[in-house]
Amino acid sequence: MSYPGYPPTGYPAFPGYPPAGQESSFPPPGQYSYPSGFPPVGGGAYPPTPSSGYPGAGGYPGAGGYPGAGGYPAPGGYPSAPQPGGAPSYPGGQGFGAPPSGAGFSGYPQAPSQSYGGGPSQVPLPGGFPGGPMPSQYPGGQSPYPSQPASMTQGTQGTIQPAANFDAMRDAEILRKAMKGFGTDEQAIVDVVANRSNDQRQKIKAAFKTMYGKDLIKDLKSELRGNMEELILALFMPPTYYDAWSLQNAMKGVGTQERVLIEILCTRTNQEIREIVRCYQSEFGRDLEKDIRSDTSGHFERLLVSMCQGNRDENQNVNHQLAQEDAQRLYQAGEGKLGTDESCFNMILATRSFPQLKATMEAYSRMANRDLLSSVGREFSGSVESGLKTILQCALNRPAFFAERLYYSMKGAGTDDSTLVRIVVTRSEIDLVQIKQMFSQMYQKTLSTRIASDTSGDYRRLLLAIVGQ
């Protein structure tokens, strides 16, 4: 069955932001370091960025992640190709349909050990597989996962690290010279932007205004066009703002980009989600939960409302008795009855920690002799199916989930550039190294090779500089 609206068709044009009539209200005094509209409308200037960057003191535990971003564990690939105008289908074939043979997790690459909720230098989940070493065999007598490199069990790592000997004023001067006079030195812009952390980019933006009395983002917009402009603007947005902005654009105007809502709300940590909710309110003057309720419906609406509470259990210890009980509940709510008790699935998948869900999936596979992902595919359809599967995929292997999203953004005719930009930018300081490893393992081609064949010009050069070889 196909997911409506996946892959997303991209963000609405940047100039449509902020909403008409709200230009003067962004941001409220003392809030985010962003202008009265992003991109600026009518030449509005950005206020100075606090020296601590964004987010504030209560931000995320990461060291080199989005400024302080929370790290994510890991995810993986569905082999079926997307239908025209829709998502990859998940019938009963390979991938997320029936298991290839016997039980197992439908060919989804699994992380034997992964950490949850830290920054780039996370502590791996002890013991690898919940409760100890990963079993050598699954129900059905086989291990359906490709092996994961041992390096991926040691936390996660971004491709962008904070630059040593960083000098915001020197970088601001380099960018000024690159845009001054006839033509633009795009390579100089790429060299600076791709080799600075987001926090450092915020400092460059503030230094530029102090030194020249001009707005760096407005100047960059006047020099750049198309995908290169979208990529540069995304890189200069504070990460929480970028997530909030992406959600707002996914629900703005006619239609809703459900895949964007799922990708953000079903994969972020509690702290990140709470920051996104606050940012959404302060920057756009809107309540995220109310917007979700007005743009979605039914069980999908309930799942997203659950997600935007940011209340998932984040205890890293696994309760194996609870995993067994939850597996039984899920079976009785789905495969074991006529019809489906959707609220049971919502309750368990929205509240349990990711390590706990991983143990529940293993218990379900042993008990039902089939995997939970394929059961969700049989019991649900459309966006709610996609959302529930995203949660389970992140419990198994988060980098593989994003690797698969990148693959489908470039598969077939044309490229879903907004998805490509969003994932490369948001994961660049968290786990893009692991995403690259999973991409190569799942598709027998490097991510940089695929990007090089699907993009061109300065846009390609900057993407490759961020992703690395």
Coordinates of C-alpha atoms in Angstrom, one line a residue:
M1 CA 0.0 0.0 0.0
S2 CA 1.3 3.5 -0.8
Y3 CA 1.7 6.4 1.5
P4 CA -0.1 9.5 0.3
G5 CA 2.2 12.4 -0.2
Y6 CA 5.5 10.6 0.1
P7 CA 8.1 11.5 -0.8
P8 CA 7.1 15.1 -0.1
T9 CA 7.1 17.5 -3.0
G10 CA 9.3 20.0 -1.1
Y11 CA 8.9 23.1 0.9
P12 CA 6.9 26.0 -0.3
A13 CA 9.1 28.8 -1.6
F14 CA 11.1 30.5 1.2
P15 CA 9.7 34.0 0.5
G16 CA 6.3 32.8 1.7
Y17 CA 7.6 33.1 5.3
P18 CA 6.6 34.6 7.7
P19 CA 2.8 34.4 7.4
A20 CA 1.2 37.6 6.1
G21 CA 0.4 40.1 8.7
Q22 CA 2.7 38.5 11.3
E23 CA 6.0 40.1 10.0
S24 CA 6.4 42.4 13.0
S25 CA 5.9 39.7 15.6
F26 CA 8.9 37.5 15.0
P27 CA 10.6 36.8 17.3
P28 CA 9.2 38.2 20.5
P29 CA 11.7 40.1 22.6
G30 CA 14.4 37.9 24.2
Q31 CA 13.5 34.9 22.1
Y32 CA 15.3 33.2 19.3
S33 CA 18.1 34.8 17.4
Y34 CA 16.1 34.9 14.2
P35 CA 14.8 37.9 12.4
S36 CA 11.4 39.3 11.9
G37 CA 11.0 36.7 9.3
F38 CA 13.2 34.0 7.8
P39 CA 14.3 34.6 5.2
P40 CA 14.1 38.4 6.0
V41 CA 11.1 40.2 4.4
G42 CA 11.7 43.7 3.2
G43 CA 15.3 43.8 4.4
G44 CA 14.6 43.3 8.1
A45 CA 17.7 42.8 10.1
Y46 CA 18.7 40.0 12.4
P47 CA 19.2 40.9 16.0
P48 CA 22.6 39.8 17.4
T49 CA 22.8 36.1 18.3
P50 CA 23.6 35.4 22.0
S51 CA 27.1 34.3 22.4
S52 CA 26.0 30.9 23.6
G53 CA 24.4 30.2 20.3
Y54 CA 21.1 28.3 20.0
P55 CA 19.4 26.5 21.7
G56 CA 19.7 28.0 25.2
A57 CA 21.2 26.6 28.3
G58 CA 18.6 24.0 28.6
G59 CA 19.4 22.6 25.2
Y60 CA 20.5 19.2 24.2
P61 CA 23.3 17.1 25.6
G62 CA 25.3 16.9 22.4
A63 CA 28.8 18.1 22.2
G64 CA 29.2 18.6 18.5
G65 CA 25.7 18.0 17.4
Y66 CA 23.3 20.7 16.2
P67 CA 24.3 23.3 18.6
G68 CA 23.7 21.1 21.5
A69 CA 21.5 18.7 19.5
G70 CA 20.5 15.4 20.9
G71 CA 22.0 12.4 19.2
Y72 CA 19.9 9.7 17.8
P73 CA 20.3 6.0 17.7
A74 CA 19.9 4.2 14.6
P75 CA 17.2 2.7 11.5
G76 CA 17.0 0.9 7.8
G77 CA 15.8 0.2 4.3
Y78 CA 12.7 -0.9 2.5
P79 CA 13.6 -2.4 -0.8
S80 CA 10.3 -1.7 -2.6
A81 CA 10.4 1.3 -4.9
P82 CA 8.0 4.2 -4.4
Q83 CA 5.0 4.4 -6.7
P84 CA 4.6 7.5 -8.8
G85 CA 3.5 10.3 -6.6
G86 CA 3.6 8.2 -3.5
A87 CA 5.7 6.3 -1.0
P88 CA 7.3 2.9 -1.3
S89 CA 4.7 0.3 -1.1
Y90 CA 4.7 -2.3 1.7
P91 CA 2.7 -5.3 0.5
G92 CA 3.5 -8.8 1.5
G93 CA 6.8 -8.9 -0.4
Q94 CA 10.4 -8.3 0.6
G95 CA 11.1 -5.5 2.9
F96 CA 8.3 -4.4 5.2
G97 CA 5.8 -6.9 4.0
A98 CA 5.9 -10.6 5.0
P99 CA 9.3 -11.7 6.2
P100 CA 11.6 -13.1 3.4
S101 CA 11.3 -16.5 5.0
G102 CA 10.2 -17.4 8.5
A103 CA 10.3 -14.6 11.0
G104 CA 12.7 -11.8 11.5
F105 CA 12.4 -8.0 10.9
S106 CA 11.7 -7.9 7.2
G107 CA 15.2 -7.3 6.0
Y108 CA 15.5 -4.1 7.9
P109 CA 19.2 -3.6 8.8
Q110 CA 19.5 -3.8 12.6
A111 CA 21.9 -2.1 14.9
P112 CA 23.1 -4.7 17.4
S113 CA 23.9 -1.9 19.8
Q114 CA 23.0 1.8 19.6
S115 CA 22.7 4.7 22.0
Y116 CA 19.7 6.9 22.5
G117 CA 19.4 10.5 23.3
G118 CA 23.0 11.7 23.6
G119 CA 25.1 13.8 21.4
P120 CA 27.8 12.7 18.9
S121 CA 29.8 11.1 21.7
Q122 CA 27.1 9.0 23.1
V123 CA 27.4 6.0 25.4
P124 CA 26.4 2.8 23.6
L125 CA 23.6 0.7 25.0
P126 CA 25.4 -1.9 27.2
G127 CA 25.4 -5.5 26.0
G128 CA 24.4 -4.8 22.4
F129 CA 21.2 -6.6 21.9
P130 CA 18.7 -5.9 24.8
G131 CA 19.7 -8.2 27.7
G132 CA 23.0 -9.2 26.3
P133 CA 24.6 -10.2 23.0
M134 CA 22.5 -10.3 19.9
P135 CA 21.1 -13.7 19.4
S136 CA 22.9 -15.7 16.7
Q137 CA 19.6 -16.9 15.2
Y138 CA 16.1 -15.5 14.9
P139 CA 12.8 -17.4 14.9
G140 CA 12.8 -19.0 11.5
G141 CA 16.5 -20.0 11.8
Q142 CA 18.1 -17.1 10.1
S143 CA 19.5 -13.6 10.9
P144 CA 17.9 -11.4 8.2
Y145 CA 20.0 -8.3 8.9
P146 CA 23.2 -7.3 7.1
S147 CA 25.9 -7.0 9.7
Q148 CA 26.5 -3.5 11.0
P149 CA 30.1 -2.2 11.2
A150 CA 31.5 -2.4 14.7
S151 CA 32.3 1.3 14.6
M152 CA 28.5 2.0 14.5
T153 CA 28.0 0.5 17.9
Q154 CA 30.2 3.1 19.5
G155 CA 27.8 6.1 19.5
T156 CA 27.2 8.3 16.6
Q157 CA 29.2 11.0 14.8
G158 CA 28.5 13.9 12.5
T159 CA 30.5 14.8 9.4
I160 CA 30.8 18.4 10.6
Q161 CA 32.8 19.2 13.7
P162 CA 33.4 22.6 15.2
A163 CA 36.4 24.2 13.5
A164 CA 39.5 24.6 15.6
N165 CA 41.0 28.1 16.0
F166 CA 37.6 29.5 15.0
D167 CA 37.5 33.3 14.3
A168 CA 34.0 34.6 13.5
M169 CA 35.2 38.0 12.3
R170 CA 37.7 36.5 9.9
D171 CA 35.0 34.2 8.5
A172 CA 32.6 37.1 8.2
E173 CA 35.3 39.0 6.2
I174 CA 35.9 36.0 3.9
L175 CA 32.1 35.8 3.2
R176 CA 32.0 39.6 2.6
K177 CA 34.8 39.5 0.1
A178 CA 33.2 36.4 -1.7
M179 CA 30.0 38.5 -2.3
K180 CA 31.6 41.8 -3.0
G181 CA 31.9 43.2 -6.6
F182 CA 31.0 41.5 -9.8
G183 CA 30.1 37.8 -9.4
T184 CA 30.3 35.6 -6.4
D185 CA 33.1 33.4 -5.1
E186 CA 30.9 30.4 -4.3
Q187 CA 33.9 28.2 -3.5
A188 CA 34.9 30.5 -0.7
I189 CA 31.4 30.4 0.7
V190 CA 31.4 26.6 0.5
D191 CA 34.8 26.4 2.3
V192 CA 33.5 28.4 5.2
V193 CA 30.0 27.1 5.6
A194 CA 30.7 23.4 5.2
N195 CA 33.5 23.5 7.7
R196 CA 31.8 25.3 10.6
S197 CA 29.3 24.0 13.2
N198 CA 25.9 25.5 13.3
D199 CA 26.8 27.3 16.6
Q200 CA 29.8 28.8 14.8
R201 CA 27.6 29.9 11.8
Q202 CA 25.4 31.8 14.3
K203 CA 28.5 33.6 15.6
I204 CA 29.6 34.4 12.0
K205 CA 26.1 35.8 11.3
A206 CA 26.3 38.1 14.3
A207 CA 29.9 39.2 13.6
F208 CA 28.9 40.1 10.0
K209 CA 26.2 42.4 11.2
T210 CA 28.5 44.0 13.8
M211 CA 31.3 44.6 11.3
Y212 CA 29.3 45.7 8.2
G213 CA 25.9 46.8 9.5
K214 CA 24.4 44.4 7.0
D215 CA 22.4 41.1 7.2
L216 CA 24.5 38.1 6.1
I217 CA 21.4 36.0 5.2
K218 CA 19.9 38.8 3.1
D219 CA 23.2 39.2 1.3
L220 CA 23.5 35.5 0.6
K221 CA 20.0 35.4 -0.7
S222 CA 20.7 38.1 -3.1
E223 CA 23.7 36.2 -4.5
L224 CA 22.3 32.7 -4.6
R225 CA 19.3 30.9 -6.3
G226 CA 17.4 27.7 -6.2
N227 CA 18.6 24.6 -4.3
M228 CA 21.9 26.3 -3.4
E229 CA 19.9 29.1 -1.7
E230 CA 17.7 26.6 0.2
L231 CA 20.7 24.7 1.4
I232 CA 22.6 27.7 2.6
L233 CA 19.6 29.1 4.4
A234 CA 19.0 25.8 6.1
L235 CA 22.6 25.7 7.3
F236 CA 22.3 29.1 8.8
M237 CA 19.0 28.4 10.7
P238 CA 19.4 27.2 14.3
P239 CA 18.5 23.5 14.3
T240 CA 15.4 23.8 16.5
Y241 CA 14.2 26.7 14.4
Y242 CA 14.8 24.7 11.2
D243 CA 12.7 21.8 12.5
A244 CA 9.9 24.1 13.6
W245 CA 10.1 26.0 10.3
S246 CA 9.9 22.7 8.4
L247 CA 6.8 21.6 10.3
Q248 CA 5.1 24.9 9.7
N249 CA 5.8 24.7 6.0
A250 CA 4.6 21.1 5.8
M251 CA 1.2 22.3 7.1
K252 CA 1.0 25.6 5.3
G253 CA -1.4 26.1 2.4
V254 CA -3.3 23.5 0.6
G255 CA -2.4 19.9 1.5
T256 CA -0.1 18.5 4.2
Q257 CA 3.3 16.9 3.8
E258 CA 2.7 14.0 6.1
R259 CA 6.2 12.5 5.6
V260 CA 7.8 15.7 6.9
L261 CA 5.7 15.6 10.1
I262 CA 6.5 12.0 10.6
E263 CA 10.3 12.4 9.9
I264 CA 10.6 15.1 12.5
L265 CA 8.1 14.3 15.3
C266 CA 8.7 10.5 15.3
T267 CA 12.5 10.7 15.4
R268 CA 13.5 13.5 17.8
T269 CA 14.2 13.2 21.5
N270 CA 11.9 14.6 24.2
Q271 CA 14.1 17.6 24.8
E272 CA 14.2 18.4 21.1
I273 CA 10.5 18.1 20.7
R274 CA 9.8 20.4 23.6
E275 CA 12.2 23.0 22.2
I276 CA 10.5 22.7 18.8
V277 CA 7.0 23.2 20.4
R278 CA 8.3 26.3 22.2
C279 CA 10.0 27.7 19.1
Y280 CA 7.0 27.1 16.9
Q281 CA 4.9 29.2 19.3
S282 CA 7.4 32.0 19.8
E283 CA 8.4 32.3 16.1
F284 CA 5.1 31.7 14.3
G285 CA 2.7 32.6 17.0
R286 CA 0.9 29.3 16.6
D287 CA 0.3 26.2 18.7
L288 CA 1.9 23.2 17.1
E289 CA -0.6 20.7 18.5
K290 CA -3.6 22.8 17.3
D291 CA -2.1 23.0 13.8
I292 CA -1.6 19.2 13.8
R293 CA -5.2 18.7 14.8
S294 CA -6.5 20.9 12.1
D295 CA -4.3 19.4 9.3
T296 CA -4.5 15.7 10.2
S297 CA -7.3 13.4 11.4
G298 CA -8.1 10.0 12.9
H299 CA -5.4 7.7 14.3
F300 CA -2.6 9.6 12.5
E301 CA -3.7 12.8 14.3
R302 CA -3.6 11.0 17.6
L303 CA -0.2 9.5 17.0
L304 CA 1.3 13.0 16.1
V305 CA -0.4 14.6 19.1
S306 CA 1.2 11.9 21.3
M307 CA 4.6 12.6 19.7
C308 CA 4.5 16.4 20.2
Q309 CA 4.1 15.9 23.9
G310 CA 7.7 14.9 24.2
N311 CA 7.0 12.5 27.0
R312 CA 8.4 9.2 25.8
D313 CA 10.1 7.2 28.5
E314 CA 13.9 7.6 28.0
N315 CA 15.1 5.2 30.6
Q316 CA 17.8 3.2 28.9
N317 CA 17.2 0.0 31.0
V318 CA 15.1 -2.7 29.4
N319 CA 12.3 -4.4 31.3
H320 CA 12.1 -7.8 29.6
Q321 CA 8.9 -8.8 31.4
L322 CA 7.2 -5.7 30.2
A323 CA 8.5 -6.3 26.7
Q324 CA 6.9 -9.8 26.8
E325 CA 3.6 -8.3 28.1
D326 CA 3.6 -5.5 25.5
A327 CA 4.3 -8.0 22.7
Q328 CA 1.3 -10.1 23.9
R329 CA -0.9 -6.9 24.0
L330 CA 0.1 -5.9 20.5
Y331 CA -0.6 -9.3 19.1
Q332 CA -4.0 -9.4 20.8
A333 CA -4.7 -5.9 19.5
G334 CA -3.9 -6.8 15.9
E335 CA -3.0 -10.2 14.5
G336 CA -4.8 -12.0 17.3
K337 CA -8.3 -10.5 16.7
L338 CA -10.7 -9.5 14.0
G339 CA -10.1 -5.8 13.4
T340 CA -7.4 -3.7 15.2
D341 CA -7.2 -1.9 18.5
E342 CA -5.4 1.1 17.3
S343 CA -5.2 2.8 20.7
C344 CA -3.1 -0.1 22.1
F345 CA -0.5 0.4 19.3
N346 CA -0.5 4.1 19.9
M347 CA -0.1 3.8 23.7
I348 CA 2.9 1.4 23.5
L349 CA 4.7 2.9 20.6
A350 CA 4.3 6.5 21.9
T351 CA 5.4 5.9 25.5
R352 CA 8.0 3.1 25.6
S353 CA 11.7 4.0 25.3
F354 CA 13.5 3.0 22.0
P355 CA 15.6 0.3 23.7
Q356 CA 12.3 -1.1 25.3
L357 CA 10.6 -1.1 21.9
K358 CA 13.5 -3.0 20.4
A359 CA 13.2 -5.7 23.1
T360 CA 9.4 -5.7 22.5
M361 CA 9.9 -6.3 18.8
E362 CA 12.2 -9.2 19.5
A363 CA 9.7 -10.7 22.0
Y364 CA 6.9 -10.3 19.4
S365 CA 9.0 -12.1 16.8
R366 CA 9.6 -15.0 19.1
M367 CA 6.0 -15.2 20.2
A368 CA 4.1 -14.6 16.9
N369 CA 6.8 -16.1 14.5
R370 CA 6.5 -12.9 12.5
D371 CA 7.9 -9.5 12.9
L372 CA 6.0 -6.5 14.3
L373 CA 6.8 -4.2 11.3
S374 CA 5.0 -6.5 8.9
S375 CA 2.1 -6.9 11.4
V376 CA 1.8 -3.1 11.5
G377 CA 1.7 -3.2 7.7
R378 CA -1.1 -5.7 7.7
E379 CA -3.1 -3.9 10.4
F380 CA -2.7 -0.2 9.3
S381 CA -2.5 1.8 6.1
G382 CA -1.6 5.3 5.0
S383 CA 0.1 7.9 7.2
V384 CA -0.5 6.2 10.5
E385 CA 1.2 3.0 9.2
S386 CA 4.1 5.1 8.1
G387 CA 4.4 6.9 11.4
L388 CA 4.2 3.7 13.5
K389 CA 6.8 2.0 11.3
T390 CA 9.1 5.0 11.6
I391 CA 9.1 4.7 15.4
L392 CA 9.9 1.0 15.1
Q393 CA 12.6 1.6 12.5
C394 CA 14.2 4.1 14.8
A395 CA 14.1 1.7 17.7
L396 CA 16.0 -0.8 15.4
N397 CA 18.4 1.3 13.5
R398 CA 17.9 5.1 13.2
P399 CA 20.8 5.8 10.7
A400 CA 19.3 3.2 8.3
F401 CA 15.9 5.0 8.5
F402 CA 17.5 8.2 7.3
A403 CA 19.7 6.4 4.8
E404 CA 16.6 5.0 3.2
R405 CA 14.9 8.4 3.2
L406 CA 17.9 9.8 1.4
Y407 CA 17.8 6.9 -1.1
Y408 CA 14.2 7.5 -2.0
S409 CA 14.7 11.3 -2.3
M410 CA 17.1 10.6 -5.2
K411 CA 15.4 7.5 -6.7
G412 CA 13.6 7.7 -10.1
A413 CA 13.1 10.8 -12.2
G414 CA 13.9 14.0 -10.5
T415 CA 15.2 14.6 -7.0
D416 CA 13.2 15.5 -3.8
D417 CA 15.7 18.3 -3.0
S418 CA 13.9 19.5 0.1
T419 CA 14.1 16.1 1.8
L420 CA 17.8 15.7 0.7
V421 CA 18.7 19.1 2.1
R422 CA 16.7 18.6 5.3
I423 CA 18.3 15.3 6.2
V424 CA 21.8 16.2 5.2
V425 CA 21.6 19.4 7.2
T426 CA 19.8 18.1 10.3
R427 CA 22.0 15.0 10.6
S428 CA 25.4 16.6 9.7
E429 CA 26.4 17.1 13.3
I430 CA 24.7 14.0 14.8
D431 CA 25.0 10.7 12.9
L432 CA 25.7 11.4 9.2
V433 CA 28.8 9.2 9.4
Q434 CA 26.6 6.2 10.4
I435 CA 24.0 7.2 7.9
K436 CA 26.7 7.0 5.1
Q437 CA 27.8 3.6 6.4
M438 CA 24.3 2.3 6.3
F439 CA 23.6 3.8 2.9
S440 CA 26.6 1.9 1.4
Q441 CA 25.6 -1.3 3.1
M442 CA 22.0 -1.1 2.0
Y443 CA 22.4 0.1 -1.6
Q444 CA 26.0 -0.9 -2.5
K445 CA 26.8 2.6 -3.5
T446 CA 28.2 5.5 -1.5
L447 CA 25.9 8.4 -0.5
S448 CA 28.4 10.9 -2.1
T449 CA 28.4 9.0 -5.4
R450 CA 24.6 9.1 -5.5
I451 CA 24.5 12.8 -4.6
A452 CA 27.1 13.6 -7.3
S453 CA 25.0 11.8 -9.9
D454 CA 21.7 13.5 -8.9
T455 CA 22.8 17.1 -8.3
S456 CA 25.0 19.7 -10.0
G457 CA 27.0 22.9 -9.7
D458 CA 27.7 24.7 -6.4
Y459 CA 24.7 22.9 -4.8
R460 CA 26.5 19.5 -5.5
R461 CA 29.8 20.9 -4.3
L462 CA 28.4 22.1 -1.0
L463 CA 26.4 18.9 -0.4
L464 CA 29.5 16.8 -1.0
A465 CA 31.6 19.1 1.2
I466 CA 29.1 18.4 4.1
V467 CA 28.7 14.7 3.4
G468 CA 32.4 14.0 2.7
Q469 CA 33.7 11.0 0.7

